Amino acid sequence: MTNTNISEYAHLSQAAKEYMECDKQTRIQYIRSPRWIGYPKALEIIEKLEDLQSYPRRHRMPNMLIVGESNSGKTMIAERFLEKNPPYEREDNEGVVIPVLFVQAPPVPSESRLYSNILEKMFAPYRPSDTAEKKHYQAIQLMKYCNVQMLVIDEIHSILAGNLEKQRVFLSVLRNLGNELKIPIVGLGIKDALRAVKTDPQLDNRFKPTILPRWEYGQDYRRLLASFESMLPLAQPSKLSARPIATKLLSMSDGLIGELSELLSEAAVQAISNGKECIDLQLLNDLQWLSPGERRLQNG
Ligand SMILES: Nc1ncnc2c1ncn2[C@@H]1O[C@H](COP(=O)(O)OP(=O)(O)OP(=O)(O)O)[C@@H](O)[C@H]1O
Ligand SMILES: [Mg+2]
């Protein structure tokens, strides 16, 4: 294809335009690869994280809880923030500085397993069978040495997998960790995470929840659709932000960005395979797609 043709794809981003020159398989692979859209709520949360990161160090640091349903984009936001704050070599070349440490919460509220996750993430040698005290000491030393300025813990709601006493102990571990290091702690989780944190009044005061809501029909949502459309290398415009198709996509995805992203990828792949080269209502109706709500009903 010539450059004259490329300039015709006015509905596409530069990257997507370039993919229009590739064969179908390569375009499909591109469609299925991860992409980032900086929608307003995500940018607002990233700004809050930046604010928190530059907060002057003190004994009682403020913390943050990012709460949203599964597939609402929480982890992507943390990963984006992480990309902006990558580890770098210390000036004395004696190791690395890790401005933001991103770990998973253990599947049960176990202090020892939290430290294991931290040590693993920092490539520290440790024995899983070491005592919690030993791992705690090692984790604190290492985090200080690497000048960790913020600890982000994903899937924080898994604390609820333990009994109340275990939850309480685990939450006090989190509190002490923040105090000891004088760094903010950010938790990501589904709504249950709020319930978990509320069991500890001292933490409840210091974990400010930020909600990542489902998408509703409106200008931001339509802009999101326009961004998705510009990233999908299809020859014809789909006008995803026009009302009928936008409403259809909202109900098929239940307003969850993860569902929307997957649905649009499948639809775009279909549009390439059948030669239609755009996503329209007919194509969406023909997809074997169940919304998350319908899937739940089907699975009983
Ligand atoms: N900013 C974004 N731009 C484009 N796509 C996104 C964005 N955020 C999320 N997505 C899409 O949604 C999917 C789910 O996002 P993510 O894994 O961050 O959700 P989550 O809230 O962490 O879900 P869970 O609670 O199940 O872990 C991603 O794989 C991606 O396809
Ligand atoms: Mg996640």
Coordinates of C-alpha atoms and ligand atoms in Angstrom, one line a residue:
M1 CA 0.0 0.0 0.0
T2 CA 1.3 3.5 -0.8
N3 CA 1.6 6.5 1.6
T4 CA -1.3 8.1 -0.2
N5 CA -3.6 5.4 1.0
I6 CA -2.2 5.6 4.6
S7 CA -3.2 9.3 4.7
E8 CA -6.7 8.3 4.0
Y9 CA -7.3 6.5 7.3
A10 CA -8.2 9.7 9.1
H11 CA -10.0 7.8 11.9
L12 CA -6.9 6.0 12.9
S13 CA -3.9 6.9 15.2
Q14 CA -0.5 7.0 13.6
A15 CA 0.4 3.5 15.0
A16 CA -2.8 2.0 13.7
K17 CA -2.3 3.6 10.3
E18 CA 1.0 2.0 10.0
Y19 CA -0.5 -1.4 10.7
M20 CA -2.8 -0.9 7.8
E21 CA 0.2 -1.8 5.6
C22 CA 0.6 -5.2 7.3
D23 CA -1.1 -8.5 6.5
K24 CA -4.2 -9.6 8.3
Q25 CA -2.4 -11.8 10.8
T26 CA -0.1 -9.0 11.9
R27 CA -3.0 -6.6 12.3
I28 CA -4.9 -9.2 14.4
Q29 CA -1.9 -9.7 16.6
Y30 CA -1.7 -5.9 17.1
I31 CA -5.4 -5.8 18.0
R32 CA -4.9 -8.4 20.6
S33 CA -1.9 -6.7 22.2
P34 CA -2.3 -4.6 25.3
R35 CA -3.0 -0.9 24.9
W36 CA -3.3 2.0 27.3
I37 CA -5.9 4.8 27.1
G38 CA -5.4 7.7 29.4
Y39 CA -9.1 8.3 30.3
P40 CA -9.8 11.1 32.8
K41 CA -10.5 9.0 35.9
A42 CA -7.3 7.0 35.3
L43 CA -5.3 10.2 34.9
E44 CA -6.8 11.7 38.0
I45 CA -5.8 8.6 40.0
I46 CA -2.3 8.7 38.6
E47 CA -2.1 12.3 39.7
K48 CA -3.2 11.4 43.2
L49 CA -0.5 8.7 43.3
E50 CA 2.1 11.2 42.2
D51 CA 0.9 13.6 44.9
L52 CA 1.1 10.8 47.5
Q53 CA 4.6 9.9 46.3
S54 CA 5.9 13.4 46.8
Y55 CA 4.3 13.7 50.2
P56 CA 6.8 14.8 52.8
R57 CA 7.9 11.8 54.9
R58 CA 6.4 11.7 58.4
H59 CA 5.5 9.1 60.9
R60 CA 1.9 8.8 59.9
M61 CA 1.8 8.7 56.2
P62 CA -1.5 9.0 54.3
N63 CA -2.4 5.8 52.3
M64 CA -4.8 5.2 49.5
L65 CA -7.2 2.5 48.4
I66 CA -8.2 2.1 44.8
V67 CA -11.5 0.3 44.7
G68 CA -13.2 -1.0 41.6
E69 CA -14.9 -4.1 40.3
S70 CA -12.9 -6.9 38.7
N71 CA -11.9 -5.8 35.1
S72 CA -12.3 -2.1 35.8
G73 CA -8.7 -1.2 35.1
K74 CA -7.1 -1.0 38.6
T75 CA -4.0 -3.0 37.9
M76 CA -3.5 -1.2 34.6
I77 CA -3.4 2.2 36.4
A78 CA -0.8 0.9 38.9
E79 CA 1.3 -0.5 36.1
R80 CA 1.1 2.8 34.2
F81 CA 2.2 4.6 37.3
L82 CA 5.0 2.1 37.7
E83 CA 6.2 2.6 34.1
K84 CA 6.5 6.3 34.9
N85 CA 8.6 5.5 38.0
P86 CA 10.9 2.7 36.9
P87 CA 13.8 1.4 39.0
Y88 CA 17.2 2.9 38.2
E89 CA 20.8 2.4 39.1
R90 CA 22.0 4.0 42.4
E91 CA 24.6 6.7 42.0
D92 CA 27.3 4.6 43.7
N93 CA 26.4 1.7 41.4
E94 CA 25.8 -0.5 44.4
G95 CA 22.4 -1.6 43.5
V96 CA 19.1 -0.1 42.3
V97 CA 16.7 2.5 43.5
I98 CA 13.1 1.3 43.4
P99 CA 10.8 4.3 43.7
V100 CA 7.6 2.3 43.6
L101 CA 7.4 -1.3 44.7
F102 CA 4.3 -3.2 43.3
V103 CA 3.4 -6.5 44.9
Q104 CA 0.5 -8.9 45.1
A105 CA -1.2 -9.4 48.4
P106 CA -0.8 -13.0 49.5
P107 CA -4.0 -15.1 49.0
V108 CA -4.5 -15.3 52.7
P109 CA -3.7 -12.6 55.4
S110 CA -0.2 -14.0 56.2
E111 CA 2.5 -11.5 57.3
S112 CA 5.2 -14.0 56.4
R113 CA 3.8 -14.5 52.8
L114 CA 3.5 -10.7 52.3
Y115 CA 7.2 -10.4 53.1
S116 CA 8.0 -13.3 50.8
N117 CA 6.2 -11.5 48.0
I118 CA 8.1 -8.3 48.8
L119 CA 11.5 -10.1 48.9
E120 CA 10.7 -12.0 45.7
K121 CA 9.9 -8.8 43.9
M122 CA 13.2 -7.3 44.9
F123 CA 15.1 -10.4 43.8
A124 CA 16.3 -10.9 47.3
P125 CA 17.5 -14.4 48.3
Y126 CA 15.4 -15.8 51.2
R127 CA 14.0 -19.0 52.4
P128 CA 10.2 -19.3 52.4
S129 CA 10.6 -21.2 55.7
D130 CA 12.4 -18.3 57.4
T131 CA 10.5 -16.8 60.3
A132 CA 8.3 -13.8 59.7
E133 CA 10.6 -11.7 61.9
K134 CA 13.6 -12.6 59.8
K135 CA 11.8 -11.8 56.5
H136 CA 10.4 -8.6 58.0
Y137 CA 13.8 -7.4 59.0
Q138 CA 15.2 -8.3 55.6
A139 CA 12.3 -6.6 53.7
I140 CA 12.6 -3.4 55.7
Q141 CA 16.4 -3.2 55.3
L142 CA 16.1 -3.8 51.6
M143 CA 13.3 -1.4 51.0
K144 CA 15.3 1.3 52.8
Y145 CA 18.4 0.5 50.9
C146 CA 16.5 0.7 47.6
N147 CA 14.8 3.9 48.7
V148 CA 11.3 2.6 48.1
Q149 CA 9.0 5.6 48.3
M150 CA 5.7 3.8 47.9
L151 CA 4.4 0.3 48.4
V152 CA 1.5 -0.7 46.1
I153 CA -0.3 -3.9 47.0
D154 CA -2.7 -5.4 44.5
E155 CA -5.6 -7.7 45.3
I156 CA -5.7 -6.4 48.8
H157 CA -9.2 -7.8 49.3
S158 CA -7.7 -11.3 49.7
I159 CA -7.1 -10.3 53.4
L160 CA -10.7 -11.3 53.8
A161 CA -9.8 -14.9 53.1
G162 CA -8.8 -15.2 56.8
N163 CA -10.7 -15.1 60.0
L164 CA -11.2 -11.7 61.8
E165 CA -8.2 -12.1 64.1
K166 CA -5.9 -12.9 61.2
Q167 CA -7.3 -9.9 59.3
R168 CA -6.7 -7.7 62.3
V169 CA -3.1 -8.8 62.6
F170 CA -2.4 -8.4 59.0
L171 CA -3.8 -4.9 58.9
S172 CA -1.6 -3.9 61.8
V173 CA 1.4 -5.3 59.9
L174 CA 0.5 -3.0 57.0
R175 CA 0.1 -0.1 59.4
N176 CA 3.5 -0.8 61.0
L177 CA 5.2 -1.2 57.7
G178 CA 4.0 2.2 56.5
N179 CA 5.1 3.8 59.9
E180 CA 8.5 2.1 59.9
L181 CA 9.4 3.1 56.4
K182 CA 7.5 6.4 56.5
I183 CA 6.1 5.7 53.1
P184 CA 2.5 5.7 51.8
I185 CA 0.9 2.3 51.1
V186 CA -1.6 2.0 48.2
G187 CA -4.0 -0.9 48.1
L188 CA -5.9 -2.0 45.0
G189 CA -9.0 -4.2 45.3
I190 CA -12.6 -4.9 44.8
K191 CA -15.3 -3.4 47.1
D192 CA -14.6 -6.0 49.7
A193 CA -11.3 -4.3 50.3
L194 CA -13.1 -1.4 51.9
R195 CA -14.8 -3.8 54.3
A196 CA -11.5 -5.3 55.2
V197 CA -9.8 -2.0 56.0
K198 CA -12.9 -0.8 57.9
T199 CA -12.2 -3.5 60.5
D200 CA -9.2 -1.5 61.7
P201 CA -10.3 2.0 62.8
Q202 CA -6.7 3.3 62.7
L203 CA -6.3 2.1 59.1
D204 CA -9.7 3.2 58.1
N205 CA -8.8 6.8 59.0
R206 CA -5.7 6.7 56.8
F207 CA -6.7 4.7 53.8
K208 CA -8.6 7.1 51.6
P209 CA -10.8 5.2 49.1
T210 CA -10.8 6.3 45.5
I211 CA -13.5 4.6 43.5
L212 CA -13.1 3.5 39.9
P213 CA -16.7 3.3 38.8
R214 CA -18.3 1.4 35.9
W215 CA -18.7 3.5 32.8
E216 CA -21.9 5.3 32.1
Y217 CA -23.2 6.8 28.9
G218 CA -21.7 10.3 28.5
Q219 CA -19.0 12.4 26.9
D220 CA -16.1 10.6 28.7
Y221 CA -17.5 7.2 27.6
R222 CA -17.9 8.3 24.0
R223 CA -14.3 9.7 24.1
L224 CA -13.1 6.4 25.4
L225 CA -14.8 4.6 22.4
A226 CA -13.3 7.1 20.0
S227 CA -9.8 6.3 21.5
F228 CA -10.4 2.5 21.1
E229 CA -11.5 3.0 17.6
S230 CA -8.5 5.1 16.7
M231 CA -6.3 2.2 17.9
L232 CA -7.9 -0.6 16.0
P233 CA -6.4 -0.9 12.5
L234 CA -9.6 -1.2 10.4
A235 CA -9.9 0.4 7.0
Q236 CA -13.4 1.9 7.5
P237 CA -14.5 4.1 10.3
S238 CA -16.9 2.4 12.7
K239 CA -18.2 5.6 14.5
L240 CA -18.3 3.7 17.8
S241 CA -19.1 6.9 19.7
A242 CA -22.4 7.4 17.9
R243 CA -25.4 6.7 20.2
P244 CA -26.8 3.4 18.9
I245 CA -23.6 1.5 18.8
A246 CA -22.2 3.2 22.0
T247 CA -25.3 2.2 23.9
K248 CA -25.0 -1.4 22.6
L249 CA -21.4 -1.6 23.6
L250 CA -22.2 -0.3 27.1
S251 CA -24.8 -3.0 27.7
M252 CA -22.6 -5.8 26.2
S253 CA -19.7 -4.8 28.5
D254 CA -21.7 -3.8 31.6
G255 CA -19.6 -0.7 31.6
L256 CA -16.4 -2.5 32.5
I257 CA -13.3 -1.4 30.5
G258 CA -11.8 -4.8 30.5
E259 CA -15.0 -6.3 28.9
L260 CA -15.2 -3.4 26.4
S261 CA -11.6 -3.8 25.4
E262 CA -12.0 -7.6 24.8
L263 CA -15.3 -7.2 23.1
L264 CA -13.9 -4.5 20.7
S265 CA -10.8 -6.7 20.0
E266 CA -13.0 -9.7 19.1
A267 CA -15.3 -7.5 17.0
A268 CA -12.3 -6.0 15.2
V269 CA -10.8 -9.4 14.5
Q270 CA -14.1 -10.5 13.1
A271 CA -14.3 -7.3 10.9
I272 CA -10.9 -8.2 9.5
S273 CA -11.7 -11.9 9.0
N274 CA -15.0 -11.2 7.2
G275 CA -13.7 -8.3 5.2
K276 CA -16.2 -5.8 6.5
E277 CA -13.4 -3.7 7.9
C278 CA -15.5 -1.9 10.4
I279 CA -17.6 -2.7 13.5
D280 CA -21.3 -2.1 13.2
L281 CA -24.4 -3.2 15.1
Q282 CA -24.9 -6.2 12.8
L283 CA -21.4 -7.5 13.5
L284 CA -21.9 -7.0 17.2
N285 CA -25.2 -8.9 17.1
D286 CA -23.6 -11.8 15.3
L287 CA -20.8 -12.1 17.8
Q288 CA -21.2 -14.9 20.3
W289 CA -20.9 -12.5 23.2
L290 CA -22.4 -12.6 26.7
S291 CA -22.2 -9.6 29.0
P292 CA -20.7 -10.3 32.4
G293 CA -24.2 -10.3 33.9
E294 CA -25.5 -12.8 31.4
R295 CA -22.5 -15.0 32.0
R296 CA -23.2 -15.0 35.7
L297 CA -26.8 -16.0 35.1
Q298 CA -25.7 -18.8 32.8
N299 CA -23.2 -20.1 35.3
G300 CA -25.9 -20.2 37.9
Ligands
LIG1 N1 -6.5 2.5 30.6 C1 -6.8 1.4 29.8 N2 -6.7 1.5 28.5 C2 -7.0 0.5 27.7 N3 -7.5 -0.7 28.2 C3 -7.6 -0.8 29.5 C4 -7.3 0.2 30.4 N4 -7.5 -0.2 31.7 C5 -7.9 -1.5 31.6 N5 -8.0 -1.9 30.3 C6 -8.4 -3.2 29.8 O1 -9.1 -3.9 30.9 C7 -8.5 -5.1 31.3 C8 -8.6 -5.3 32.7 O2 -7.9 -4.3 33.4 P1 -7.2 -4.6 34.8 O3 -6.5 -5.9 34.8 O4 -6.4 -3.4 35.2 O5 -8.5 -4.7 35.7 P2 -8.6 -4.9 37.3 O6 -9.5 -3.9 37.8 O7 -7.2 -4.9 37.9 O8 -9.3 -6.3 37.4 P3 -9.1 -7.4 38.6 O9 -9.8 -6.9 39.8 O10 -9.8 -8.6 38.1 O11 -7.7 -7.7 38.8 C9 -7.0 -4.9 30.8 O12 -6.5 -6.2 30.5 C10 -7.2 -4.1 29.5 O13 -7.5 -4.9 28.4
MG2 MG -6.1 -6.4 38.8

